[in-house]
Coordinates of N, CA, C and O in Angstrom, one line a residue:
M294 N -3.4 9.5 14.2 CA -4.2 9.3 13.1 C -4.8 7.8 13.1 O -4.1 6.9 13.5
N295 N -6.0 7.7 12.6 CA -6.7 6.4 12.6 C -5.9 5.4 11.8 O -5.4 5.8 10.7
L296 N -5.9 4.2 12.2 CA -5.2 3.1 11.5 C -5.7 3.0 10.0 O -4.9 2.8 9.1
L297 N -7.0 3.1 9.8 CA -7.6 2.9 8.5 C -7.1 4.1 7.6 O -6.9 3.8 6.4
W298 N -7.0 5.3 8.1 CA -6.5 6.4 7.3 C -5.1 6.2 6.9 O -4.7 6.5 5.8
K299 N -4.3 5.7 7.9 CA -2.9 5.4 7.6 C -2.8 4.4 6.5 O -2.0 4.5 5.6
G300 N -3.6 3.3 6.6 CA -3.6 2.3 5.5 C -4.0 2.8 4.2 O -3.4 2.5 3.1
L301 N -5.0 3.7 4.2 CA -5.5 4.3 2.9 C -4.4 5.2 2.3 O -4.1 5.1 1.1
L302 N -3.7 6.0 3.1 CA -2.7 6.8 2.6 C -1.5 6.0 2.1 O -0.9 6.3 1.1
F303 N -1.2 4.9 2.8 CA -0.1 4.0 2.4 C -0.5 3.4 1.1 O 0.4 3.3 0.2
G304 N -1.7 2.9 0.9 CA -2.2 2.3 -0.3 C -2.1 3.3 -1.5 O -1.7 2.9 -2.6
I305 N -2.5 4.5 -1.3 CA -2.4 5.5 -2.3 C -0.9 5.8 -2.7 O -0.6 5.9 -3.9
A306 N -0.1 5.9 -1.7 CA 1.4 6.1 -2.0 C 2.0 4.9 -2.8 O 2.7 5.1 -3.8
I307 N 1.6 3.7 -2.4 CA 2.1 2.5 -3.1 C 1.5 2.5 -4.5 O 2.2 2.1 -5.5
F308 N 0.3 2.9 -4.7 CA -0.4 2.9 -6.0 C 0.4 3.9 -6.9 O 0.7 3.5 -8.1
I309 N 0.7 5.1 -6.4 CA 1.4 6.1 -7.2 C 2.8 5.5 -7.6 O 3.3 5.7 -8.7
F310 N 3.5 4.9 -6.6 CA 4.8 4.3 -6.8 C 4.7 3.3 -7.9 O 5.6 3.3 -8.9
F311 N 3.8 2.4 -7.9 CA 3.6 1.3 -8.9 C 3.3 1.9 -10.3 O 3.8 1.4 -11.3
V312 N 2.5 2.9 -10.3 CA 2.2 3.6 -11.6 C 3.4 4.1 -12.3 O 3.7 3.9 -13.4
I313 N 4.2 4.8 -11.5 CA 5.5 5.4 -12.0 C 6.4 4.3 -12.4 O 7.1 4.4 -13.4
W314 N 6.6 3.3 -11.5 CA 7.5 2.2 -11.8 C 7.1 1.4 -13.1 O 8.0 1.2 -13.9
D315 N 5.8 1.1 -13.3 CA 5.4 0.5 -14.5 C 5.6 1.3 -15.7 O 6.0 0.8 -16.8
Y316 N 5.4 2.6 -15.6 CA 5.6 3.5 -16.8 C 7.0 3.6 -17.2 O 7.4 3.5 -18.4
I317 N 7.9 3.6 -16.2 CA 9.3 3.7 -16.5 C 9.8 2.4 -17.0 O 10.6 2.3 -18.0
K318 N 9.3 1.3 -16.4 CA 9.8 0.0 -16.8 C 9.3 -0.5 -18.2 O 10.1 -1.0 -19.0
K319 N 8.0 -0.3 -18.5 CA 7.4 -0.8 -19.7 C 6.8 0.2 -20.6 O 6.3 -0.2 -21.7
S320 N 6.7 1.4 -20.2 CA 6.0 2.5 -20.9 C 4.6 2.2 -21.2 O 3.9 2.7 -22.1
A321 N 4.1 1.3 -20.3 CA 2.6 1.0 -20.4 C 2.2 0.7 -18.9 O 3.0 0.2 -18.1
I322 N 1.0 1.0 -18.6 CA 0.5 0.8 -17.3 C -0.6 -0.3 -17.2 O -1.6 -0.2 -17.9
N323 N -0.4 -1.3 -16.4 CA -1.4 -2.4 -16.2 C -2.2 -2.0 -14.9 O -1.8 -2.3 -13.8
W324 N -3.3 -1.3 -15.1 CA -4.1 -0.8 -14.0 C -4.6 -1.8 -13.1 O -4.5 -1.7 -11.8
S325 N -5.1 -2.9 -13.6 CA -5.7 -4.0 -12.7 C -4.6 -4.6 -11.8 O -4.9 -4.8 -10.6
D326 N -3.5 -4.8 -12.3 CA -2.4 -5.4 -11.5 C -1.9 -4.4 -10.4 O -1.7 -4.8 -9.3
I327 N -1.8 -3.2 -10.8 CA -1.4 -2.1 -9.8 C -2.4 -2.0 -8.7 O -2.1 -1.9 -7.5
I328 N -3.7 -1.9 -9.1 CA -4.7 -1.8 -8.1 C -4.7 -3.0 -7.1 O -4.8 -2.8 -5.9
I329 N -4.6 -4.2 -7.6 CA -4.6 -5.4 -6.7 C -3.4 -5.4 -5.8 O -3.5 -5.6 -4.6
R330 N -2.2 -5.1 -6.4 CA -1.0 -5.0 -5.5 C -1.1 -4.0 -4.5 O -0.7 -4.2 -3.3
S331 N -1.6 -2.8 -4.8 CA -1.8 -1.7 -3.8 C -2.7 -2.1 -2.7 O -2.4 -1.8 -1.5
I332 N -3.8 -2.7 -3.0 CA -4.8 -3.1 -2.0 C -4.1 -4.2 -1.1 O -4.3 -4.1 0.1
I333 N -3.4 -5.1 -1.7 CA -2.8 -6.2 -0.8 C -1.7 -5.5 0.1 O -1.7 -5.8 1.3
Y334 N -0.9 -4.6 -0.4 CA 0.1 -4.0 0.4 C -0.5 -3.1 1.5 O -0.1 -3.1 2.6
A335 N -1.6 -2.5 1.2 CA -2.3 -1.6 2.2 C -2.9 -2.5 3.3 O -2.8 -2.2 4.5
V336 N -3.5 -3.6 2.9 CA -4.1 -4.5 3.9 C -3.0 -5.1 4.8 O -3.2 -5.2 6.0
V337 N -1.9 -5.6 4.2 CA -0.8 -6.1 5.0 C -0.3 -5.1 5.9 O 0.0 -5.3 7.1
Y338 N -0.1 -3.8 5.5 CA 0.4 -2.7 6.3 C -0.6 -2.5 7.5 O -0.1 -2.4 8.6
I339 N -1.9 -2.5 7.3 CA -2.8 -2.3 8.4 C -2.7 -3.5 9.4 O -2.7 -3.2 10.6
L340 N -2.6 -4.7 8.9 CA -2.5 -5.9 9.8 C -1.3 -5.8 10.6 O -1.3 -6.0 11.8
I341 N -0.2 -5.5 10.0 CA 1.1 -5.5 10.7 C 1.1 -4.3 11.8 O 1.5 -4.5 12.9
T342 N 0.6 -3.2 11.4 CA 0.6 -2.1 12.3 C -0.4 -2.3 13.4 O -0.1 -2.0 14.6
A343 N -1.5 -3.0 13.2 CA -2.5 -3.3 14.2 C -1.8 -4.3 15.2 O -2.0 -4.1 16.5
L344 N -1.1 -5.3 14.7 CA -0.4 -6.2 15.6 C 0.6 -5.6 16.5 O 0.8 -5.9 17.6
M345 N 1.4 -4.7 15.8 CA 2.4 -4.0 16.6 C 1.8 -3.1 17.6 O 2.3 -3.0 18.8
D346 N 0.7 -2.4 17.3 CA 0.1 -1.5 18.3 C -0.5 -2.4 19.5 O -0.4 -2.0 20.6
K347 N -1.0 -3.5 19.2 CA -1.6 -4.4 20.2 C -0.5 -4.9 21.1 O -0.7 -4.9 22.3
N348 N 0.7 -5.3 20.5 CA 1.8 -5.7 21.4 C 2.4 -4.6 22.2 O 2.8 -4.8 23.3
E349 N 2.4 -3.4 21.7 CA 2.9 -2.3 22.4 C 2.0 -1.9 23.6 O 2.5 -1.6 24.7
K350 N 0.7 -2.0 23.4 CA -0.2 -1.7 24.5 C -0.2 -2.8 25.5 O -0.4 -2.5 26.7
A351 N 0.1 -4.1 25.2 CA 0.2 -5.2 26.1 C 1.4 -5.0 27.1 O 1.4 -5.5 28.2
N352 N 2.5 -4.4 26.6 CA 3.7 -4.3 27.4 C 3.7 -3.2 28.3 O 3.2 -2.3 28.6

């Protein structure tokens, strides 16, 4: 699967997790905070996965 698709799916999964977590924790959802955190986690996931793939191909 393409790396960007993996990152997108990971970002969606994290977004859903944060929505549920916020609702359980505060009974209110802070959409802007959740969207920003999900994007950051997805970008970090893509970068880490890309570096790991690059190192794996080098060896």
